[in-house]
């Protein structure tokens, strides 16, 4: 008597769960729920206004990692008289299963004028220059998260010396707490993996 095919498939995945990377062309509900507030991130051939997985089509994964510079950021809900802080992080460095270098800080701009942000321009103080998404090969999908915070009035947001010395292992929650940034007014994320995988 032969073994049913579904049993063989289940047996294979049970024995070797870490050897199989599921195809990811759609977000799971938890990743999809991250996005809120109407933040817009625009690369030359890619407009992102909701959580998504970047497709291999048109070499978009390669372009976002190796060609395109910092995206344009806009937030229609910005209050003209307010100041904002924009953070871009990878919570999955070096991989989502072992994020030992999370949070990896890809970009940090503070003192962004709400009036400029509303028009899709960032006028502020760059504390960390933009570094493109570059997930290591064979590390699976990484989340790249953009979070926009409203800065409390007269708050001088800065990085400590230790934070400036490394982008990795950033204590993001401590940074938010230190400057009383609260919850992001808008957040957006995309998932991508190394374009050679």
Coordinates of N, CA, C and O in Angstrom, one line a residue:
X1 N 0.8 -1.2 0.0 CA 0.0 0.0 0.0 C 0.9 1.2 0.0 O 1.8 1.4 0.8
X2 N 0.6 2.2 -0.9 CA 1.4 3.4 -1.0 C 1.1 4.4 0.0 O 0.0 4.4 0.6
X3 N 2.0 5.3 0.2 CA 1.8 6.4 1.2 C 1.1 7.6 0.5 O 1.6 8.0 -0.6
X4 N 0.0 8.1 1.0 CA -0.7 9.2 0.3 C 0.3 10.4 0.1 O 1.0 10.8 1.0
X5 N 0.1 11.1 -1.0 CA 1.0 12.2 -1.3 C 0.9 13.4 -0.3 O 1.9 13.9 0.1
X6 N -0.3 13.7 0.2 CA -0.3 14.8 1.2 C 0.5 14.5 2.5 O 1.1 15.4 3.1
X7 N 0.5 13.2 2.8 CA 1.2 12.8 4.0 C 2.7 13.0 3.8 O 3.5 13.5 4.7
X8 N 3.2 12.7 2.6 CA 4.6 12.8 2.3 C 5.0 14.3 2.3 O 6.1 14.7 2.8
X9 N 4.2 15.2 1.8 CA 4.5 16.6 1.8 C 4.5 17.1 3.2 O 5.5 17.8 3.6
X10 N 3.6 16.7 4.0 CA 3.5 17.2 5.4 C 4.8 16.6 6.2 O 5.4 17.4 6.9
X11 N 5.2 15.4 5.9 CA 6.3 14.8 6.5 C 7.6 15.6 6.1 O 8.4 15.9 7.0
X12 N 7.7 16.0 4.9 CA 8.9 16.7 4.4 C 9.0 18.0 5.1 O 10.1 18.4 5.6
X13 N 7.9 18.8 5.2 CA 7.9 20.1 5.8 C 8.2 20.0 7.3 O 8.7 20.9 7.9
X14 N 7.7 18.9 7.9 CA 7.9 18.7 9.4 C 9.4 18.5 9.7 O 10.0 19.0 10.6
X15 N 10.0 17.7 8.8 CA 11.4 17.3 9.1 C 12.4 18.5 8.7 O 13.4 18.6 9.4
X16 N 12.1 19.2 7.7 CA 13.0 20.3 7.3 C 12.4 21.6 7.2 O 12.3 22.3 6.1
X17 N 11.8 22.2 8.3 CA 11.1 23.4 8.2 C 11.9 24.6 7.9 O 11.5 25.6 7.3
X18 N 13.2 24.6 8.3 CA 14.0 25.8 8.1 C 14.7 25.8 6.7 O 15.4 26.7 6.3
X19 N 14.6 24.7 5.9 CA 15.2 24.6 4.6 C 14.3 25.1 3.5 O 14.7 25.3 2.4
X20 N 13.0 25.4 3.8 CA 12.1 25.8 2.8 C 11.6 27.2 3.0 O 11.1 27.5 4.1
X21 N 11.9 28.1 2.1 CA 11.5 29.4 2.2 C 10.1 29.6 1.4 O 10.1 29.3 0.2
X22 N 9.1 29.9 2.1 CA 7.8 30.0 1.4 C 7.8 31.1 0.4 O 8.5 32.1 0.6
X23 N 7.1 30.9 -0.7 CA 7.0 32.0 -1.7 C 6.2 33.1 -1.0 O 5.1 32.9 -0.4
X24 N 6.7 34.3 -1.1 CA 6.0 35.4 -0.4 C 5.6 36.5 -1.5 O 6.5 37.3 -1.9
X25 N 4.4 36.4 -1.9 CA 4.0 37.4 -2.9 C 2.8 38.2 -2.3 O 2.2 39.1 -2.9
X26 N 2.4 37.9 -1.1 CA 1.3 38.6 -0.4 C 1.7 38.8 1.1 O 2.5 38.0 1.6
X27 N 1.2 39.8 1.7 CA 1.5 40.1 3.1 C 0.6 39.2 4.0 O -0.5 39.0 3.7
X28 N 1.2 38.8 5.1 CA 0.3 38.2 6.1 C -0.4 39.3 6.8 O -0.1 40.5 6.8
X29 N -1.5 39.0 7.6 CA -2.3 40.1 8.2 C -1.6 41.0 9.1 O -1.8 42.2 9.2
X30 N -0.6 40.4 9.9 CA 0.2 41.2 10.8 C 1.0 42.3 10.1 O 1.1 43.4 10.5
X31 N 1.7 41.9 9.0 CA 2.5 42.8 8.2 C 1.6 43.9 7.6 O 1.9 45.0 7.5
X32 N 0.4 43.4 7.1 CA -0.5 44.4 6.4 C -1.0 45.4 7.4 O -1.3 46.5 7.0
X33 N -1.2 45.0 8.7 CA -1.8 45.9 9.6 C -0.8 47.0 10.1 O -1.3 47.9 10.8
X34 N 0.4 46.9 9.8 CA 1.4 47.9 10.2 C 1.2 49.3 9.6 O 1.4 50.3 10.2
X35 N 0.7 49.3 8.4 CA 0.6 50.5 7.6 C -0.7 51.3 8.0 O -1.8 50.7 8.1
X36 N -0.5 52.6 8.3 CA -1.7 53.4 8.6 C -1.2 54.9 8.4 O -0.1 55.2 8.4
X37 N -2.2 55.8 8.3 CA -2.0 57.2 8.4 C -1.8 57.9 7.1 O -1.8 59.1 7.0
X38 N -1.5 57.2 6.0 CA -1.4 57.9 4.7 C -0.1 58.4 4.3 O 0.1 59.3 3.5
X39 N 1.0 57.7 4.8 CA 2.3 58.1 4.4 C 2.6 57.6 3.0 O 2.1 56.5 2.6
X40 N 3.3 58.4 2.2 CA 3.6 58.0 0.8 C 5.1 58.0 0.6 O 5.8 59.0 0.9
X41 N 5.6 56.9 0.1 CA 7.0 56.7 -0.2 C 7.2 56.5 -1.7 O 6.6 55.5 -2.3
X42 N 7.9 57.3 -2.4 CA 8.0 57.3 -3.9 C 9.4 57.1 -4.4 O 10.3 58.0 -4.1
X43 N 9.7 56.0 -5.0 CA 10.9 55.7 -5.7 C 10.6 56.0 -7.2 O 9.5 56.1 -7.6
X44 N 11.7 56.1 -8.1 CA 11.5 56.4 -9.5 C 10.4 55.6 -10.2 O 9.6 56.2 -11.0
X45 N 10.3 54.3 -10.0 CA 9.3 53.5 -10.7 C 8.4 52.7 -9.7 O 7.8 51.8 -10.1
X46 N 8.3 53.2 -8.5 CA 7.6 52.5 -7.5 C 6.9 53.5 -6.5 O 7.7 54.2 -5.7
X47 N 5.6 53.6 -6.5 CA 4.9 54.4 -5.5 C 4.3 53.5 -4.4 O 3.6 52.5 -4.8
X48 N 4.7 53.8 -3.2 CA 4.2 52.9 -2.1 C 3.3 53.7 -1.2 O 3.8 54.7 -0.6
X49 N 2.1 53.3 -1.1 CA 1.1 54.0 -0.2 C 0.4 53.0 0.7 O -0.6 53.4 1.3
X50 N 0.8 51.8 0.6 CA 0.2 50.7 1.5 C 1.3 49.6 1.6 O 2.3 49.6 0.9
X51 N 1.1 48.8 2.6 CA 2.1 47.7 2.8 C 2.1 46.8 1.6 O 1.0 46.5 1.1
X52 N 3.3 46.4 1.2 CA 3.4 45.5 0.0 C 4.7 44.7 0.0 O 5.6 45.0 0.8
X53 N 4.7 43.7 -0.8 CA 5.9 42.9 -1.1 C 6.4 43.4 -2.4 O 5.7 43.4 -3.4
X54 N 7.7 43.8 -2.5 CA 8.2 44.3 -3.8 C 8.4 43.1 -4.7 O 9.1 42.1 -4.3
X55 N 7.9 43.2 -5.9 CA 8.0 42.1 -6.9 C 9.3 42.0 -7.5 O 10.1 43.0 -7.6
X56 N 9.6 40.8 -8.0 CA 10.9 40.7 -8.8 C 10.7 41.3 -10.2 O 11.7 41.6 -10.9
X57 N 9.5 41.5 -10.6 CA 9.2 42.1 -11.9 C 9.9 43.4 -12.1 O 10.0 44.2 -11.2
X58 N 10.3 43.7 -13.4 CA 11.0 44.9 -13.7 C 12.2 45.2 -12.9 O 12.7 46.3 -12.8
X59 N 12.8 44.1 -12.3 CA 14.0 44.2 -11.5 C 13.8 45.2 -10.4 O 14.8 45.9 -10.0
X60 N 12.6 45.3 -9.8 CA 12.4 46.3 -8.8 C 13.2 46.1 -7.5 O 13.7 47.0 -6.9
X61 N 13.4 44.8 -7.2 CA 14.2 44.5 -6.0 C 15.6 44.9 -6.2 O 16.3 45.4 -5.2
X62 N 16.1 44.7 -7.3 CA 17.5 45.1 -7.6 C 17.6 46.6 -7.6 O 18.6 47.2 -7.1
X63 N 16.7 47.3 -8.2 CA 16.7 48.8 -8.3 C 16.6 49.4 -6.9 O 17.3 50.4 -6.6
X64 N 15.7 48.9 -6.1 CA 15.6 49.5 -4.7 C 16.9 49.3 -3.9 O 17.2 50.1 -3.0
X65 N 17.6 48.3 -4.2 CA 18.8 48.0 -3.4 C 20.1 48.6 -4.0 O 21.0 49.0 -3.2
X66 N 20.2 48.7 -5.3 CA 21.5 49.1 -5.9 C 21.4 50.4 -6.8 O 22.5 51.0 -7.0
X67 N 20.3 50.9 -7.2 CA 20.2 52.0 -8.1 C 19.6 53.2 -7.5 O 20.1 54.3 -7.6
X68 N 18.4 53.1 -7.0 CA 17.6 54.2 -6.5 C 18.2 54.8 -5.2 O 18.6 54.2 -4.3
X69 N 18.2 56.1 -5.2 CA 18.6 56.9 -4.0 C 17.4 57.0 -3.1 O 16.4 56.4 -3.3
X70 N 17.5 57.9 -2.1 CA 16.4 58.1 -1.1 C 15.1 58.4 -1.8 O 15.1 59.2 -2.8
X71 N 14.0 57.8 -1.3 CA 12.7 58.1 -1.9 C 12.2 59.5 -1.5 O 12.7 60.1 -0.6
X72 N 11.2 59.9 -2.3 CA 10.5 61.1 -1.9 C 9.4 60.7 -0.9 O 8.8 59.6 -1.0
X73 N 9.3 61.5 0.2 CA 8.3 61.2 1.2 C 7.3 62.3 1.3 O 7.6 63.5 1.2
X74 N 6.0 61.9 1.3 CA 5.0 62.9 1.5 C 3.9 62.4 2.5 O 3.7 61.2 2.6
X75 N 3.3 63.3 3.2 CA 2.3 63.0 4.2 C 1.2 64.1 4.1 O 1.4 65.2 4.6
X76 N 0.1 63.8 3.5 CA -0.9 64.8 3.3 C -1.6 65.3 4.6 O -2.1 66.4 4.7
X77 N -1.4 64.4 5.6 CA -2.0 64.8 6.9 C -1.1 65.7 7.8 O -1.4 65.9 9.0
X78 N 0.1 66.1 7.3 CA 1.0 66.9 8.0 C 0.4 68.2 8.4 O -0.3 68.8 7.6
X79 N 0.7 68.7 9.6 CA 0.2 70.0 10.1 C 1.3 71.0 9.8 O 2.5 70.8 10.2
X80 N 1.0 72.0 9.1 CA 2.0 73.0 8.6 C 2.9 73.5 9.7 O 4.1 73.7 9.5
X81 N 2.3 73.8 10.9 CA 3.1 74.4 11.9 C 3.9 73.4 12.8 O 4.7 73.8 13.6
X82 N 3.8 72.1 12.5 CA 4.4 71.1 13.3 C 5.8 70.7 12.7 O 6.0 70.9 11.5
X83 N 6.6 70.0 13.6 CA 7.8 69.4 13.1 C 7.7 67.9 13.2 O 7.0 67.4 14.2
X84 N 8.4 67.2 12.4 CA 8.3 65.7 12.3 C 9.6 65.0 12.3 O 10.6 65.7 11.9
X85 N 9.7 63.8 12.7 CA 10.9 62.9 12.6 C 10.5 61.7 11.8 O 9.5 61.1 12.0
X86 N 11.4 61.4 10.8 CA 11.1 60.2 9.9 C 12.2 59.2 10.2 O 13.4 59.5 10.2
X87 N 11.8 58.0 10.4 CA 12.7 56.9 10.7 C 12.5 55.8 9.7 O 11.3 55.5 9.4
X88 N 13.6 55.2 9.2 CA 13.5 54.0 8.3 C 14.4 53.0 9.0 O 15.5 53.2 9.2
X89 N 13.8 51.8 9.3 CA 14.5 50.7 9.9 C 14.3 49.4 9.3 O 13.2 49.2 8.6
X90 N 15.2 48.5 9.6 CA 15.0 47.1 9.2 C 15.0 46.3 10.6 O 16.0 46.1 11.2
X91 N 13.8 45.8 11.0 CA 13.7 45.0 12.2 C 14.2 43.6 12.0 O 14.1 42.8 13.0
X92 N 14.6 43.2 10.8 CA 14.9 41.8 10.5 C 16.4 41.6 10.2 O 16.7 40.7 9.4
X93 N 17.2 42.4 10.7 CA 18.7 42.3 10.4 C 19.3 41.3 11.4 O 19.1 41.5 12.6
X94 N 20.1 40.4 10.9 CA 20.4 40.0 9.5 C 19.3 39.1 8.9 O 19.3 38.9 7.7
X95 N 18.4 38.6 9.7 CA 17.3 37.8 9.1 C 16.1 37.9 10.0 O 16.2 38.2 11.2
X96 N 14.9 37.6 9.5 CA 13.7 37.7 10.3 C 13.6 36.6 11.4 O 13.1 36.8 12.5
X97 N 14.3 35.5 11.1 CA 14.3 34.4 12.1 C 15.3 34.7 13.2 O 15.2 34.2 14.4
X98 N 16.4 35.4 12.9 CA 17.4 35.7 13.9 C 17.8 37.2 13.8 O 18.9 37.6 13.3
X99 N 17.0 38.1 14.3 CA 17.2 39.6 14.1 C 18.2 40.1 15.2 O 17.9 41.0 15.9
X100 N 19.4 39.6 15.2 CA 20.4 40.0 16.2 C 21.0 41.4 16.0 O 21.6 41.9 16.9
X101 N 20.8 42.0 14.8 CA 21.2 43.3 14.6 C 20.1 44.4 14.5 O 20.3 45.5 14.1
X102 N 18.9 43.9 14.9 CA 17.8 44.8 14.8 C 17.9 45.8 16.0 O 18.4 45.5 17.0
X103 N 17.4 47.0 15.8 CA 16.9 47.6 14.6 C 18.0 48.2 13.8 O 18.8 49.0 14.3
X104 N 18.1 47.9 12.5 CA 19.1 48.5 11.6 C 18.6 49.8 11.1 O 17.5 49.8 10.5
X105 N 19.3 50.9 11.4 CA 18.8 52.2 11.1 C 19.2 52.6 9.7 O 20.4 52.8 9.4
X106 N 18.3 52.7 8.8 CA 18.6 53.0 7.4 C 18.5 54.5 7.1 O 19.1 55.0 6.1
X107 N 17.7 55.3 7.9 CA 17.5 56.7 7.6 C 16.9 57.3 8.8 O 16.0 56.8 9.4
X108 N 17.4 58.5 9.1 CA 16.8 59.3 10.2 C 16.9 60.8 9.9 O 18.0 61.3 9.8
X109 N 15.7 61.4 9.8 CA 15.7 62.8 9.6 C 14.7 63.4 10.6 O 13.6 62.9 10.9
X110 N 15.1 64.5 11.3 CA 14.3 65.2 12.3 C 14.1 66.6 11.9 O 14.7 67.1 10.9
X111 N 13.3 67.3 12.7 CA 13.0 68.7 12.4 C 12.4 68.9 11.0 O 12.7 70.0 10.4
X112 N 11.6 68.0 10.5 CA 11.0 68.1 9.2 C 9.8 69.1 9.3 O 8.9 68.9 10.1
X113 N 9.8 70.1 8.5 CA 8.7 71.1 8.5 C 7.5 70.4 7.9 O 7.5 69.9 6.8
X114 N 6.4 70.5 8.7 CA 5.1 70.0 8.2 C 4.7 70.6 6.9 O 4.1 69.9 6.1
X115 N 4.9 71.9 6.7 CA 4.5 72.5 5.5 C 5.2 71.9 4.2 O 4.6 71.8 3.2
X116 N 6.4 71.6 4.4 CA 7.2 71.0 3.3 C 6.8 69.5 3.1 O 6.6 69.0 1.9
X117 N 6.6 68.8 4.2 CA 6.2 67.4 4.1 C 4.9 67.2 3.4 O 4.7 66.3 2.7
X118 N 4.0 68.1 3.7 CA 2.7 68.1 3.0 C 2.8 68.2 1.5 O 2.0 67.6 0.8
X119 N 3.8 68.8 1.0 CA 4.0 69.0 -0.4 C 5.0 68.0 -1.0 O 5.4 68.0 -2.2
X120 N 5.4 67.0 -0.2 CA 6.3 65.9 -0.7 C 7.8 66.3 -0.7 O 8.6 65.7 -1.4
X121 N 8.1 67.3 0.2 CA 9.6 67.6 0.3 C 10.0 67.5 1.7 O 9.2 67.7 2.7
X122 N 11.2 67.0 1.9 CA 11.7 66.9 3.3 C 12.7 68.0 3.5 O 13.8 68.1 2.9
X123 N 12.4 68.9 4.4 CA 13.3 70.0 4.8 C 13.5 69.7 6.3 O 12.6 70.0 7.1
X124 N 14.7 69.2 6.7 CA 14.9 68.9 8.1 C 16.4 68.7 8.3 O 17.3 69.0 7.5
X125 N 16.7 68.0 9.4 CA 18.1 67.7 9.8 C 18.3 66.2 9.6 O 17.7 65.4 10.3
X126 N 19.3 65.8 8.8 CA 19.6 64.4 8.6 C 20.5 64.0 9.7 O 21.7 64.5 9.8
X127 N 20.1 63.0 10.5 CA 21.0 62.4 11.5 C 21.6 61.1 11.1 O 22.7 60.8 11.5
X128 N 21.0 60.4 10.1 CA 21.6 59.2 9.5 C 21.2 59.3 8.0 O 20.0 59.3 7.7
X129 N 22.3 59.3 7.2 CA 22.1 59.3 5.7 C 21.3 58.1 5.3 O 21.5 57.0 5.9
X130 N 20.6 58.2 4.2 CA 19.8 57.1 3.6 C 20.8 56.0 3.2 O 21.8 56.3 2.5
X131 N 20.4 54.8 3.6 CA 21.1 53.6 3.1 C 20.1 52.6 2.5 O 19.1 52.3 3.2
X132 N 20.3 52.2 1.3 CA 19.2 51.4 0.6 C 19.0 50.1 1.3 O 19.9 49.5 1.9
X133 N 17.8 49.5 1.1 CA 17.6 48.1 1.5 C 18.5 47.1 0.9 O 18.5 47.0 -0.4
X134 N 19.3 46.4 1.6 CA 20.3 45.4 1.1 C 20.2 44.2 1.9 O 21.2 43.8 2.6
X135 N 19.1 43.4 1.8 CA 19.1 42.2 2.6 C 20.1 41.2 2.2 O 20.3 41.0 1.0
X136 N 20.8 40.5 3.1 CA 21.9 39.6 2.7 C 21.2 38.4 1.9 O 20.1 38.1 2.1
X137 N 22.0 37.8 1.1 CA 21.6 36.6 0.3 C 21.2 35.5 1.3 O 21.8 35.4 2.4
X138 N 20.1 34.8 0.9 CA 19.6 33.6 1.7 C 19.1 34.0 3.1 O 19.0 33.2 4.0
X139 N 18.8 35.3 3.3 CA 18.2 35.7 4.6 C 16.7 35.8 4.6 O 16.1 36.3 5.5
X140 N 16.1 35.5 3.5 CA 14.6 35.6 3.4 C 14.2 37.1 3.2 O 14.9 38.0 2.9
X141 N 12.9 37.3 3.5 CA 12.3 38.6 3.3 C 12.6 39.4 4.5 O 12.6 38.9 5.7
X142 N 12.9 40.7 4.3 CA 13.1 41.7 5.4 C 12.0 42.8 5.3 O 11.5 43.1 4.2
X143 N 11.5 43.3 6.4 CA 10.6 44.4 6.4 C 11.4 45.7 6.5 O 12.3 45.8 7.3
X144 N 11.1 46.6 5.6 CA 11.7 48.0 5.7 C 10.6 48.9 6.1 O 9.6 49.1 5.3
X145 N 10.7 49.5 7.3 CA 9.6 50.2 7.9 C 9.9 51.7 7.9 O 11.0 52.1 8.4
X146 N 9.0 52.5 7.5 CA 9.1 54.0 7.6 C 8.1 54.4 8.6 O 6.9 54.0 8.6
X147 N 8.5 55.2 9.6 CA 7.6 55.7 10.6 C 7.8 57.2 10.8 O 8.9 57.7 10.8
X148 N 6.7 57.9 10.8 CA 6.7 59.3 10.9 C 6.2 59.7 12.3 O 5.0 59.3 12.6
X149 N 6.9 60.5 13.0 CA 6.5 60.9 14.4 C 6.4 62.4 14.4 O 7.2 63.2 13.8
X150 N 5.4 62.9 15.2 CA 5.3 64.3 15.4 C 6.2 64.7 16.6 O 6.1 64.1 17.7
X151 N 7.1 65.6 16.4 CA 8.0 66.0 17.5 C 7.4 66.9 18.4 O 6.7 67.9 18.0
X152 N 7.6 66.7 19.7 CA 7.1 67.6 20.7 C 7.7 69.0 20.5 O 8.9 69.1 20.1
X153 N 7.0 70.1 20.7 CA 7.6 71.4 20.5 C 8.9 71.6 21.3 O 9.0 71.1 22.4
X154 N 9.8 72.3 20.7 CA 11.1 72.7 21.3 C 11.9 71.5 21.8 O 12.7 71.6 22.8
X155 N 11.8 70.4 21.1 CA 12.6 69.2 21.5 C 13.7 69.1 20.5 O 13.6 69.1 19.3
X156 N 14.9 69.0 21.1 CA 16.1 68.8 20.3 C 16.4 67.3 20.2 O 17.0 66.7 21.0
X157 N 16.0 66.7 19.0 CA 16.2 65.3 18.8 C 17.6 65.0 18.2 O 18.0 65.7 17.3
X158 N 18.3 64.1 18.8 CA 19.7 63.8 18.4 C 20.0 62.4 18.7 O 19.3 61.7 19.4
X159 N 21.1 61.9 18.2 CA 21.7 60.6 18.4 C 22.8 60.7 19.4 O 23.6 61.6 19.4
X160 N 22.8 59.8 20.4 CA 24.0 59.7 21.3 C 25.2 59.2 20.6 O 25.1 58.7 19.5
X161 N 26.4 59.5 21.1 CA 27.6 59.1 20.5 C 27.6 57.6 20.1 O 28.0 57.2 19.0
X162 N 27.2 56.8 21.0 CA 27.1 55.3 20.8 C 26.2 55.0 19.6 O 26.5 54.1 18.8
X163 N 25.1 55.7 19.5 CA 24.1 55.4 18.4 C 24.7 55.9 17.1 O 24.5 55.2 16.1
X164 N 25.5 56.9 17.1 CA 26.1 57.4 15.8 C 27.2 56.5 15.3 O 27.5 56.4 14.2
X165 N 27.8 55.7 16.2 CA 28.9 54.8 15.9 C 28.5 53.6 15.1 O 29.3 53.0 14.4
X166 N 27.2 53.3 15.1 CA 26.7 52.0 14.4 C 25.3 52.2 14.1 O 24.5 52.7 14.8
X167 N 24.9 51.7 12.9 CA 23.5 51.7 12.5 C 22.8 50.5 13.1 O 21.6 50.5 13.3
X168 N 23.5 49.4 13.3 CA 22.9 48.1 13.8 C 22.7 48.1 15.3 O 23.3 48.9 16.0
X169 N 21.8 47.2 15.7 CA 21.5 47.0 17.2 C 21.0 48.3 17.8 O 21.4 48.6 19.0
X170 N 20.3 49.1 17.1 CA 19.8 50.4 17.6 C 18.6 50.1 18.5 O 17.7 49.4 18.2
X171 N 18.7 50.7 19.7 CA 17.6 50.6 20.7 C 16.5 51.7 20.3 O 16.5 52.7 20.9
X172 N 15.7 51.3 19.3 CA 14.8 52.2 18.7 C 13.7 52.6 19.8 O 13.4 53.8 19.8
X173 N 13.3 51.7 20.6 CA 12.3 52.1 21.6 C 12.9 53.1 22.6 O 12.2 54.0 23.1
X174 N 14.1 52.9 23.0 CA 14.8 53.9 23.9 C 14.8 55.3 23.3 O 14.6 56.3 24.0
X175 N 15.1 55.3 22.0 CA 15.2 56.6 21.3 C 13.8 57.3 21.3 O 13.7 58.5 21.6
X176 N 12.8 56.5 21.0 CA 11.4 57.1 21.0 C 11.0 57.6 22.4 O 10.5 58.7 22.6
X177 N 11.4 56.8 23.4 CA 11.1 57.2 24.8 C 11.8 58.4 25.2 O 11.3 59.3 25.9
X178 N 13.1 58.5 24.9 CA 14.0 59.6 25.3 C 13.5 60.9 24.8 O 13.6 61.9 25.5
X179 N 12.9 61.0 23.6 CA 12.4 62.2 23.1 C 10.9 62.4 23.1 O 10.3 63.3 22.5
X180 N 10.2 61.4 23.8 CA 8.8 61.5 24.0 C 8.0 61.6 22.7 O 7.1 62.4 22.5
X181 N 8.5 60.7 21.7 CA 7.9 60.8 20.4 C 6.5 60.1 20.3 O 5.7 60.3 19.4
X182 N 6.3 59.2 21.2 CA 5.0 58.5 21.3 C 4.8 57.5 20.1 O 5.8 57.0 19.6
X183 N 3.6 57.4 19.6 CA 3.3 56.5 18.5 C 3.4 57.2 17.2 O 3.2 58.4 17.2
X184 N 3.8 56.5 16.1 CA 3.9 57.2 14.8 C 2.5 57.7 14.4 O 1.5 57.0 14.6
X185 N 2.5 58.9 13.8 CA 1.3 59.4 13.2 C 1.0 58.7 11.9 O -0.2 58.7 11.4
X186 N 2.0 58.1 11.3 CA 1.8 57.4 10.0 C 3.0 56.4 9.9 O 4.1 56.7 10.3
X187 N 2.7 55.2 9.3 CA 3.8 54.2 9.1 C 3.5 53.4 7.9 O 2.3 53.3 7.5
X188 N 4.5 52.9 7.3 CA 4.4 52.2 6.0 C 5.6 51.2 6.0 O 6.7 51.5 6.5
X189 N 5.4 50.1 5.3 CA 6.5 49.1 5.2 C 6.4 48.4 3.9 O 5.3 48.2 3.3
X190 N 7.5 47.9 3.4 CA 7.5 47.0 2.3 C 8.5 45.9 2.6 O 9.3 46.0 3.5
X191 N 8.2 44.7 2.0 CA 9.0 43.5 2.2 C 9.8 43.3 0.9 O 9.2 43.4 -0.2
X192 N 11.1 42.9 1.1 CA 11.9 42.5 -0.1 C 12.9 41.6 0.4 O 13.2 41.4 1.6
X193 N 13.5 40.9 -0.6 CA 14.7 40.0 -0.3 C 15.8 40.3 -1.2 O 15.6 41.1 -2.2
X194 N 16.9 39.7 -1.0 CA 18.1 39.9 -1.9 C 17.7 39.6 -3.4 O 17.1 38.6 -3.6
X195 N 18.0 40.5 -4.3 CA 17.5 40.4 -5.6 C 18.1 39.2 -6.4 O 17.6 38.7 -7.4
X196 N 19.2 38.6 -5.8 CA 19.8 37.4 -6.4 C 19.1 36.1 -6.0 O 19.4 35.1 -6.5
X197 N 18.3 36.2 -4.9 CA 17.7 34.9 -4.4 C 16.5 34.6 -5.3 O 15.8 35.4 -5.9

